[in-house]
Amino acid sequence: MKLNLLAFWAAWLLPCSNVAVAQVNPTTERQFVADRGNGTYLNPIIPGRFADPTICRVGSDYYMTHSMGGTPSLLIWHSRDLVNWKPIGYAATKNYGNSWAPDLTYHKGTFYLYTTFVSDWKDGKRTFENYVITAKKPEGPWSEPIALKLPGKIDPGHMATPDGKRYLYVNKGQVIELDESGTKTIGEIKTVYEGWKYPDEWLVECFCLESPKLLYRNGYYYLTSAEGGTTGPSTSHMAVVARSRSPLGPWENSPLNPLIKTRTRSERWWSQGHATLIDTPDGQWYTIFHGYENGYRNAGRQTLMLPVSWTADGWPTIAADNAGAGYYPSPVGGQNMGNGMTLSDDFAASTLGLQWRSWNPGEIGDWFRTGGNQLRMTAQGMSVATSSRLGCFPVNHAYEAEVEAVLDEGAEAGLLLYGTEGNSTGGIGLKNGQLVVHSNSNASSQFPFKGQHIWFRLRNLNNDVALYYSADGRAWTKLPMSLEVSGFRPISLTLYAAGQGEVRFRRFQYRGLE
C-alpha cells in the first residue's frame, strides 16, 4: 500500500497537541516554511541547524547569522518581515575554527560581527579566541578577523551608548571597553553582572551565564543573557533579562524572569534560550532565540521567534514562553522576500553554493572544485572520519536526497547522514566494487556492485532511514538493512570521498516528503 506521508505526519503525535501539519514550500524541494500566508507564522522561522541566532535591524532590513562549524562560516541571512529569510553570503570564507555565539551589529555605517573562534581539540584542550569582522555591506566583502585579545572568553556582545562609548560583554557577566573603531579593547575586563538565580529544583546542565545581548531603550540598558547550559536536560536552557541606567551596572533583574524557558519535557521545543530582543520600524517587538525540537534533537538547535510586549514599568514579556504553542501574528507591514535556501545543486556554478560547508581542515579549494555540472572532490583518508566531506543541513522531518557519483579506481565515495561532531555516521557508499553500509560509525561491505558509476539515494522518514542505489539513475534497489538516526548529534547530508584519486558528484537533489 502506498505510504501517504502527509497523513503520516498529520497523525504523528507531538507532545504539543495543537502543532499544525507543516506547510510545504511551493518549490520542487517542498521545504518547510514558517509563513502561513495569512498573517501568521509557525516556528521555526529558520529550520535546520542554525543555533545562537544574532540579529540586527537597519531601517526596514533585518540581518541574522548563527554559530557555525565547518568552512565557510557565519552565513548572513536577510529579511524584511522577520519570518521569511534568504541567505546572502558568508562573512568568514576561510577556515578560522568553529564560530561560537556571534553578535551582529550595525554602527555608524559599518557592520560589525563579533565572535569566538574555537579551535579543534588538541592534546585534550580547545582554545577560545575572540575576533571582530567588519563590512560596509552585509553581503560583504568582510574583513579578515581582527583579534580582540580576550583569550578564554566566549559569546561577545556589543553595546554602543548614546554618548558614543562602546563596550563588549562576554560570558560570566564580564565587560571591557572598546575604542571608537570597535576593533580594540581598552583597559581591563571586569565582572559587573552576577546573573539571575533560578530555583534550585530546576533541572539544568550548569549555571553557565552566557550570550549577553544588549539594547538601549527609554533610558535603560537591557541585558538579555542565557543560563542553564545549552544542552543537558530538556528544560536546561533559558533567557533572562536585567536592566541598568548605566552600561556598567548595577543591573536589576526582571521580576518576570525567565523571558524564555522550556518548562516541561512534553513541550515541542527543548532547551529554549539564547535570546535577542528586536523591534520593527513601527514599534512591534519580538525575541529571536533557538531550541531543539522534541524528537528531532539531531537536527540541531533551530531558530525560533515569539512576539514580545512591554509592561507599564518597562519590562519585556511574552504571553507564553512555549514556541510550539501554535500560530503567532507576523510583523505588520513587512515585505516577503521569499523563504529559505535551496539545497539541491547541479554544480553548474564555478563556486560552491551557500548550502555547502566543508568539515575538513584547510580551505575549500584544497579539496573541492565545482563547475561544468559536477563537483570534483579529492579523495583522502581511509575512513569517513578522515575523508573529504561536504555537507548541508536538512530542513524537513521526512525527506529524500540523491546524488550521482563517478569514482576513480582506488576511491571510495557515498552519501551520508553525518554526525557533524564526529559522533555517528549512517549512509551508503561504494568501495572496491562493494556497496558499503555505514551504521553508527561502523562500515560493512556486503553487496557487490560492478563499475565506478553509481547513483545513491537516502530516504529519511522521521529518523527511520532507507538506503538505495542505482546503476542508471532510473531503476533503484533498496538495501535490506535500514537505520534509525535519532541519536545522532547533529546531522548533515554529507558527500564524502576517501581513498585515492578523485570523485565526481553530479545532480544532488533534495526533496521534502511531508
Coordinates of C-alpha atoms in Angstrom, one line a residue:
M1 CA 0.0 0.0 0.0
K2 CA 1.4 3.4 -0.9
L3 CA 2.5 5.4 2.1
N4 CA 0.5 8.7 2.5
L5 CA 3.3 10.8 4.0
L6 CA 1.2 13.8 4.6
A7 CA -1.3 11.7 6.6
F8 CA 1.5 10.0 8.4
W9 CA 2.9 13.4 9.5
A10 CA -0.5 14.7 10.5
A11 CA -1.1 11.7 12.7
W12 CA 2.3 11.7 14.3
L13 CA 1.9 12.6 18.0
L14 CA 4.0 15.6 19.1
P15 CA 3.6 16.3 22.8
C16 CA 2.1 19.7 21.9
S17 CA -1.4 18.9 20.7
N18 CA -2.0 22.0 18.6
V19 CA 1.1 21.8 16.3
A20 CA -0.1 22.0 12.8
V21 CA 0.9 20.0 9.7
A22 CA 4.0 21.6 8.2
Q23 CA 3.1 23.7 5.2
V24 CA 5.3 22.8 2.2
N25 CA 7.2 25.1 0.1
P26 CA 5.7 25.6 -3.4
T27 CA 9.1 24.8 -4.9
T28 CA 10.0 21.3 -6.1
E29 CA 12.0 20.8 -2.9
R30 CA 8.9 21.0 -0.7
Q31 CA 10.8 22.6 2.2
F32 CA 9.1 23.5 5.5
V33 CA 8.2 27.2 5.5
A34 CA 7.2 29.3 8.6
D35 CA 4.9 31.8 6.8
R36 CA 1.3 30.6 6.9
G37 CA 0.3 33.1 4.2
N38 CA -2.5 34.5 6.4
G39 CA -0.6 37.0 8.6
T40 CA 0.6 34.3 11.0
Y41 CA 3.8 32.1 11.3
L42 CA 4.7 28.8 12.8
N43 CA 8.2 28.1 14.3
P44 CA 10.9 27.5 13.4
I45 CA 11.5 30.7 11.3
I46 CA 14.8 29.1 10.1
P47 CA 14.7 25.3 10.2
G48 CA 17.7 23.1 10.5
R49 CA 21.0 23.5 12.4
F50 CA 21.1 27.3 12.9
A51 CA 21.9 27.9 16.6
D52 CA 22.8 31.0 18.6
P53 CA 21.0 33.5 16.4
T54 CA 22.1 37.1 16.4
I55 CA 20.1 39.8 14.6
C56 CA 20.3 43.5 13.8
R57 CA 17.9 45.9 12.0
V58 CA 19.0 48.6 9.6
G59 CA 15.9 50.6 8.6
S60 CA 13.4 48.1 7.3
D61 CA 16.0 45.4 6.7
Y62 CA 16.9 42.6 9.2
Y63 CA 20.2 40.6 9.1
M64 CA 21.0 37.5 11.1
T65 CA 23.8 35.0 11.5
H66 CA 24.5 32.0 13.7
S67 CA 27.1 29.8 15.3
M68 CA 28.7 27.5 12.8
G69 CA 31.2 24.8 12.4
G70 CA 32.9 24.0 9.2
T71 CA 34.1 26.2 6.3
P72 CA 32.8 28.7 5.3
S73 CA 31.1 30.0 8.4
L74 CA 28.9 32.9 9.6
L75 CA 26.2 32.7 6.9
I76 CA 24.4 36.1 6.7
W77 CA 20.6 35.9 6.2
H78 CA 18.4 38.8 5.1
S79 CA 14.7 39.5 5.8
R80 CA 12.2 42.3 5.6
D81 CA 9.5 40.7 7.7
L82 CA 11.3 38.6 10.3
V83 CA 9.5 35.5 9.1
N84 CA 10.9 34.8 5.6
W85 CA 14.7 34.7 5.3
K86 CA 17.1 34.3 2.4
P87 CA 20.9 33.7 2.7
I88 CA 23.1 36.3 1.0
G89 CA 26.7 35.2 1.7
Y90 CA 29.3 34.1 4.3
A91 CA 31.3 36.5 6.5
A92 CA 34.1 34.1 7.0
T93 CA 35.1 32.2 3.9
K94 CA 38.4 30.8 5.3
N95 CA 39.0 28.2 8.0
Y96 CA 39.4 30.1 11.3
G97 CA 37.9 27.4 13.5
N98 CA 34.3 26.9 14.7
S99 CA 32.4 30.1 15.2
W100 CA 30.6 30.3 18.6
A101 CA 27.7 32.7 19.6
P102 CA 28.4 35.6 17.3
D103 CA 26.9 39.1 17.7
L104 CA 26.0 41.1 14.6
T105 CA 25.5 44.8 14.9
Y106 CA 25.4 47.9 12.7
H107 CA 27.1 51.1 13.9
K108 CA 27.7 54.4 12.0
G109 CA 27.6 52.9 8.6
T110 CA 29.5 49.7 9.3
F111 CA 28.5 46.1 10.1
Y112 CA 30.5 44.5 13.0
L113 CA 30.4 40.8 13.6
Y114 CA 31.9 39.8 17.0
T115 CA 32.5 36.1 17.5
T116 CA 34.6 33.5 19.3
F117 CA 36.6 31.2 17.0
V118 CA 37.2 27.8 18.7
S119 CA 40.0 25.5 17.7
D120 CA 39.6 21.8 17.3
W121 CA 40.5 19.5 20.1
K122 CA 44.3 19.2 20.5
D123 CA 46.0 17.5 23.4
G124 CA 42.7 17.3 25.2
K125 CA 42.1 21.0 25.0
R126 CA 40.4 23.7 22.9
T127 CA 41.4 27.3 22.5
F128 CA 38.9 30.2 22.6
E129 CA 39.8 33.5 20.9
N130 CA 37.6 36.5 20.2
Y131 CA 37.6 38.5 17.0
V132 CA 35.7 41.1 15.1
I133 CA 35.0 41.1 11.4
T134 CA 33.7 44.3 9.6
A135 CA 32.0 45.2 6.3
K136 CA 30.2 48.1 4.7
K137 CA 27.6 45.8 3.2
P138 CA 26.1 42.7 4.8
E139 CA 26.8 40.6 1.7
G140 CA 30.5 41.7 2.0
P141 CA 33.3 41.8 1.4
W142 CA 34.1 41.2 5.0
S143 CA 37.5 42.0 6.6
E144 CA 39.9 39.4 7.9
P145 CA 39.2 38.7 11.6
I146 CA 40.8 41.2 14.0
A147 CA 41.9 39.7 17.3
L148 CA 40.5 41.4 20.4
K149 CA 43.0 39.7 22.7
L150 CA 40.4 38.2 25.0
P151 CA 41.5 34.5 25.1
G152 CA 39.4 32.0 27.0
K153 CA 36.2 34.2 26.9
I154 CA 33.2 33.4 24.8
D155 CA 29.9 34.9 23.5
P156 CA 30.9 38.5 22.8
G157 CA 28.0 41.0 22.8
H158 CA 28.4 44.6 21.6
M159 CA 26.9 47.8 23.2
A160 CA 27.1 51.4 21.9
T161 CA 25.9 54.1 24.3
P162 CA 24.1 57.4 23.2
D163 CA 27.3 59.3 24.1
G164 CA 29.5 57.3 21.7
K165 CA 31.2 54.8 24.0
R166 CA 31.4 51.2 23.0
Y167 CA 31.6 48.1 25.2
L168 CA 32.0 44.4 24.7
Y169 CA 30.3 42.0 27.1
V170 CA 31.3 38.3 27.3
N171 CA 30.3 35.3 29.4
K172 CA 30.2 35.3 33.2
G173 CA 28.8 38.9 33.2
Q174 CA 32.1 40.4 32.3
V175 CA 32.7 43.6 30.2
I176 CA 35.5 45.5 28.6
E177 CA 35.5 48.9 26.9
L178 CA 36.2 49.2 23.1
D179 CA 37.9 52.0 21.3
E180 CA 35.9 54.2 18.9
S181 CA 36.7 51.8 16.0
G182 CA 35.2 48.9 17.8
T183 CA 38.2 46.8 17.0
K184 CA 40.4 47.2 20.0
T185 CA 39.9 46.7 23.7
I186 CA 40.7 49.4 26.3
G187 CA 41.7 48.7 29.9
E188 CA 40.9 45.6 31.9
I189 CA 38.0 43.3 31.8
K190 CA 35.7 43.3 34.9
T191 CA 32.7 41.5 36.2
V192 CA 29.6 43.7 36.5
Y193 CA 26.7 41.2 36.4
E194 CA 26.1 38.0 38.5
G195 CA 23.1 36.7 36.6
W196 CA 19.7 35.6 37.9
K197 CA 19.3 32.9 40.5
Y198 CA 16.8 30.3 39.4
P199 CA 15.1 27.8 41.8
D200 CA 17.4 25.0 43.0
E201 CA 14.9 22.3 41.9
W202 CA 15.0 23.3 38.3
L203 CA 16.8 20.7 36.1
V204 CA 19.6 22.4 34.3
E205 CA 23.1 21.5 32.9
C206 CA 25.0 24.3 34.7
F207 CA 24.6 27.9 35.7
C208 CA 26.6 29.0 32.6
L209 CA 25.9 32.7 32.4
E210 CA 26.4 33.3 28.6
S211 CA 25.3 35.0 25.4
P212 CA 25.0 38.7 26.5
K213 CA 22.8 40.6 24.1
L214 CA 22.3 44.3 24.8
L215 CA 20.0 47.2 23.7
Y216 CA 19.2 50.7 24.9
R217 CA 15.5 51.7 25.3
N218 CA 13.8 54.6 27.1
G219 CA 16.8 55.5 29.3
Y220 CA 17.6 51.9 30.2
Y221 CA 20.3 49.4 29.1
Y222 CA 18.8 46.0 28.8
L223 CA 20.9 42.9 29.1
T224 CA 19.5 39.5 27.9
S225 CA 21.6 36.5 28.9
A226 CA 21.4 32.7 28.7
E227 CA 21.6 30.5 31.7
G228 CA 21.2 26.8 32.5
G229 CA 23.5 25.3 29.8
T230 CA 22.9 24.9 26.1
T231 CA 22.2 21.1 26.1
G232 CA 21.8 18.8 29.0
P233 CA 18.2 18.2 30.3
S234 CA 15.3 19.2 28.1
T235 CA 14.5 22.1 30.5
S236 CA 18.0 23.3 31.0
H237 CA 18.4 26.4 28.8
M238 CA 16.7 29.8 29.4
A239 CA 16.9 33.5 28.7
V240 CA 16.9 36.1 31.5
V241 CA 16.7 39.9 31.4
A242 CA 18.3 42.6 33.5
R243 CA 18.4 46.4 33.1
S244 CA 20.5 49.3 34.3
R245 CA 20.8 53.1 33.9
S246 CA 24.5 52.6 33.1
P247 CA 26.1 50.1 30.6
L248 CA 28.3 49.0 33.5
G249 CA 25.5 48.4 36.0
P250 CA 24.4 47.9 38.7
W251 CA 21.9 45.5 37.0
E252 CA 18.4 44.9 38.2
N253 CA 16.9 41.5 37.3
S254 CA 13.5 41.4 35.7
P255 CA 10.7 40.3 38.2
L256 CA 9.3 38.3 35.2
N257 CA 12.4 36.2 34.6
P258 CA 12.9 33.9 32.8
L259 CA 11.8 35.5 29.5
I260 CA 12.2 32.2 27.6
K261 CA 12.4 28.7 29.0
T262 CA 11.3 25.1 28.3
R263 CA 9.1 24.3 31.3
T264 CA 8.4 20.5 30.8
R265 CA 9.8 17.7 28.7
S266 CA 6.5 17.4 26.9
E267 CA 6.9 20.7 25.1
R268 CA 7.7 20.7 21.4
W269 CA 10.9 22.8 21.8
W270 CA 13.6 21.8 24.3
S271 CA 16.4 23.9 25.7
Q272 CA 15.0 27.2 24.6
G273 CA 17.3 30.1 25.1
H274 CA 20.0 32.4 23.8
A275 CA 17.5 35.3 23.0
T276 CA 17.8 38.7 21.4
L277 CA 15.2 41.4 21.5
I278 CA 14.4 43.1 18.2
D279 CA 12.0 45.8 17.2
T280 CA 10.3 46.6 13.9
P281 CA 10.2 50.1 12.3
D282 CA 6.7 50.7 13.6
G283 CA 7.5 49.6 17.2
Q284 CA 6.5 46.0 17.4
W285 CA 8.8 43.8 19.4
Y286 CA 9.9 40.1 19.0
T287 CA 12.5 37.9 20.5
I288 CA 14.7 35.6 18.3
F289 CA 16.2 32.5 20.1
H290 CA 16.9 28.8 19.5
G291 CA 15.8 25.4 20.6
Y292 CA 15.9 21.7 19.9
E293 CA 12.8 20.1 18.5
N294 CA 11.4 17.3 20.7
G295 CA 12.1 14.1 18.8
Y296 CA 14.4 15.8 16.4
R297 CA 17.3 16.8 18.5
N298 CA 19.6 15.5 15.8
A299 CA 18.5 18.5 13.6
G300 CA 20.4 20.7 16.0
R301 CA 19.2 24.0 17.5
Q302 CA 16.8 25.8 15.2
T303 CA 15.9 29.5 15.0
L304 CA 12.6 30.4 16.8
M305 CA 10.7 33.7 17.3
L306 CA 8.0 34.9 19.7
P307 CA 6.1 38.3 20.0
V308 CA 7.1 40.5 22.9
S309 CA 5.2 43.2 24.7
W310 CA 6.5 45.7 27.4
T311 CA 4.9 46.2 30.8
A312 CA 3.9 49.6 32.0
D313 CA 7.1 49.7 34.2
G314 CA 9.4 48.8 31.3
W315 CA 10.0 45.0 31.3
P316 CA 9.8 42.7 28.2
T317 CA 7.4 39.9 28.5
I318 CA 5.7 37.2 26.3
A319 CA 2.3 35.7 26.6
A320 CA 3.8 32.1 26.8
D321 CA 7.4 31.1 26.6
N322 CA 6.5 27.9 24.6
A323 CA 7.5 28.4 20.9
G324 CA 5.5 25.4 19.9
A325 CA 2.1 26.6 21.3
G326 CA 0.7 27.4 17.8
Y327 CA 0.5 30.2 15.3
Y328 CA 1.7 33.7 16.1
P329 CA 1.0 37.0 14.4
S330 CA 3.6 38.1 11.8
P331 CA 5.0 41.6 12.0
V332 CA 2.7 44.1 10.3
G333 CA 4.0 45.9 7.2
G334 CA 6.9 43.6 6.4
Q335 CA 7.8 42.6 2.8
N336 CA 8.0 38.9 2.0
M337 CA 11.2 38.4 0.1
G338 CA 10.9 34.6 -0.3
N339 CA 11.9 31.9 2.1
G340 CA 14.7 29.5 2.7
M341 CA 17.8 28.2 1.0
T342 CA 17.8 25.7 -1.9
L343 CA 19.7 22.5 -1.0
S344 CA 19.6 20.8 -4.4
D345 CA 22.6 21.6 -6.6
D346 CA 23.6 20.9 -10.3
F347 CA 27.1 22.2 -9.6
A348 CA 27.0 24.4 -12.7
A349 CA 28.5 27.4 -10.9
S350 CA 32.2 27.9 -10.5
T351 CA 31.8 28.5 -6.8
L352 CA 30.1 26.3 -4.2
G353 CA 26.5 27.1 -3.3
L354 CA 25.7 28.7 0.0
Q355 CA 24.2 25.4 1.3
W356 CA 27.5 23.7 1.5
R357 CA 30.1 23.5 4.2
S358 CA 33.3 21.5 4.5
W359 CA 34.3 19.5 7.6
N360 CA 37.9 19.3 6.6
P361 CA 40.9 21.2 7.8
G362 CA 42.3 23.7 5.3
E363 CA 40.4 25.7 2.7
I364 CA 37.5 24.8 0.3
G365 CA 39.8 24.9 -2.7
D366 CA 42.1 22.3 -1.2
W367 CA 39.5 19.6 -1.7
F368 CA 36.6 20.7 -3.7
R369 CA 36.2 22.2 -7.2
T370 CA 32.8 22.9 -8.9
G371 CA 31.6 23.9 -12.3
G372 CA 30.6 22.3 -15.6
N373 CA 27.7 20.5 -13.7
Q374 CA 30.0 18.5 -11.4
L375 CA 31.6 18.6 -8.0
R376 CA 35.2 17.3 -8.2
M377 CA 36.2 16.1 -4.8
T378 CA 39.8 15.0 -4.0
A379 CA 39.7 11.7 -2.1
Q380 CA 41.7 11.4 1.1
G381 CA 42.0 9.2 4.2
M382 CA 40.9 5.6 4.7
S383 CA 37.7 6.2 6.5
V384 CA 34.8 8.7 6.7
A385 CA 36.4 10.4 9.7
T386 CA 39.5 11.2 7.6
S387 CA 37.8 11.7 4.2
S388 CA 36.9 14.8 2.2
R389 CA 33.4 15.8 3.4
L390 CA 31.0 18.4 2.2
G391 CA 27.6 18.8 3.8
C392 CA 24.3 20.7 4.1
F393 CA 21.6 20.6 6.7
P394 CA 18.1 19.0 6.0
V395 CA 15.1 21.1 6.9
N396 CA 12.2 18.6 7.0
H397 CA 11.3 15.7 9.3
A398 CA 10.9 13.5 6.2
Y399 CA 13.0 13.9 3.1
E400 CA 14.9 12.2 0.3
A401 CA 18.3 13.0 -1.1
E402 CA 20.1 11.5 -4.0
V403 CA 23.3 12.1 -6.0
E404 CA 25.3 10.6 -8.9
A405 CA 28.9 9.7 -8.5
V406 CA 31.8 8.7 -10.7
L407 CA 34.8 7.3 -8.8
D408 CA 38.4 6.9 -9.8
E409 CA 40.0 3.5 -9.2
G410 CA 41.1 3.3 -5.6
A411 CA 38.5 5.9 -4.4
E412 CA 35.5 5.4 -2.0
A413 CA 32.5 7.7 -2.1
G414 CA 29.0 8.0 -0.8
L415 CA 26.0 9.8 0.7
L416 CA 25.7 10.0 4.4
L417 CA 23.9 11.4 7.4
Y418 CA 27.0 12.6 9.2
G419 CA 27.1 13.5 12.8
T420 CA 29.0 16.8 12.4
E421 CA 30.5 16.5 15.8
G422 CA 32.0 13.1 14.7
N423 CA 29.8 11.0 16.9
S424 CA 27.8 8.9 14.4
T425 CA 27.6 8.2 10.7
G426 CA 24.9 6.5 8.7
G427 CA 24.5 6.0 4.9
I428 CA 25.7 4.3 1.8
G429 CA 29.0 4.2 -0.2
L430 CA 30.9 2.4 -2.8
K431 CA 34.4 0.9 -2.3
N432 CA 36.4 -1.5 -4.4
G433 CA 33.3 -3.0 -6.1
Q434 CA 31.3 -3.3 -2.9
L435 CA 28.4 -1.3 -1.5
V436 CA 29.3 -0.1 1.9
V437 CA 26.7 0.5 4.6
H438 CA 27.6 2.9 7.3
S439 CA 25.8 2.5 10.6
N440 CA 26.9 4.1 13.9
S441 CA 30.3 4.8 12.5
N442 CA 30.8 1.1 11.6
A443 CA 31.1 0.1 7.9
S444 CA 30.2 -3.3 6.4
S445 CA 30.9 -4.3 2.7
Q446 CA 28.4 -7.0 1.8
F447 CA 26.8 -6.1 -1.6
P448 CA 28.7 -6.4 -4.9
F449 CA 28.4 -3.6 -7.5
K450 CA 30.1 -3.6 -10.9
G451 CA 31.6 -0.4 -12.2
Q452 CA 32.6 3.0 -10.9
H453 CA 29.5 5.0 -11.9
I454 CA 26.6 4.9 -9.4
W455 CA 23.6 6.8 -8.0
F456 CA 23.0 6.9 -4.2
R457 CA 19.7 7.7 -2.5
L458 CA 18.9 8.2 1.1
R459 CA 15.3 8.4 2.4
N460 CA 14.7 9.6 5.9
L461 CA 11.1 9.2 7.3
N462 CA 11.1 10.8 10.8
N463 CA 14.5 9.3 11.7
D464 CA 14.0 5.9 10.1
V465 CA 16.4 5.8 7.1
A466 CA 16.3 3.6 4.0
L467 CA 19.2 3.3 1.6
Y468 CA 19.1 2.8 -2.2
Y469 CA 21.4 2.6 -5.1
S470 CA 21.1 2.6 -8.9
A471 CA 23.3 1.8 -11.9
D472 CA 21.5 4.2 -14.2
G473 CA 19.6 6.7 -12.1
R474 CA 16.2 5.2 -13.1
A475 CA 15.9 1.7 -11.6
W476 CA 16.5 1.8 -7.9
T477 CA 17.3 -1.1 -5.5
K478 CA 16.7 -0.8 -1.7
L479 CA 19.3 -2.3 0.5
P480 CA 17.9 -4.9 3.0
M481 CA 19.1 -3.1 6.2
S482 CA 17.8 0.4 7.3
L483 CA 18.9 2.8 10.0
E484 CA 17.5 4.8 13.0
V485 CA 19.3 8.1 13.5
S486 CA 17.5 10.0 16.3
G487 CA 20.6 9.6 18.4
F488 CA 23.0 11.3 16.0
R489 CA 24.3 14.8 17.2
P490 CA 23.6 16.7 14.9
I491 CA 23.3 15.5 11.3
S492 CA 24.1 16.9 7.9
L493 CA 23.6 15.4 4.5
T494 CA 27.2 14.8 3.5
L495 CA 29.0 13.8 0.4
Y496 CA 32.4 12.1 1.1
A497 CA 35.4 10.8 -0.8
A498 CA 38.1 8.6 0.8
G499 CA 41.0 6.6 -0.6
Q500 CA 42.9 7.8 -3.6
G501 CA 42.2 9.8 -6.8
E502 CA 39.1 11.9 -7.4
V503 CA 35.3 11.6 -7.2
R504 CA 32.9 13.5 -9.5
F505 CA 29.5 14.2 -8.0
R506 CA 26.6 15.3 -10.1
R507 CA 23.0 16.4 -9.6
F508 CA 22.5 16.5 -5.9
Q509 CA 18.7 16.5 -5.3
Y510 CA 16.8 17.2 -2.1
R511 CA 13.0 16.7 -1.7
G512 CA 10.9 17.2 1.4
L513 CA 8.3 14.4 1.8
E514 CA 5.9 16.0 4.3

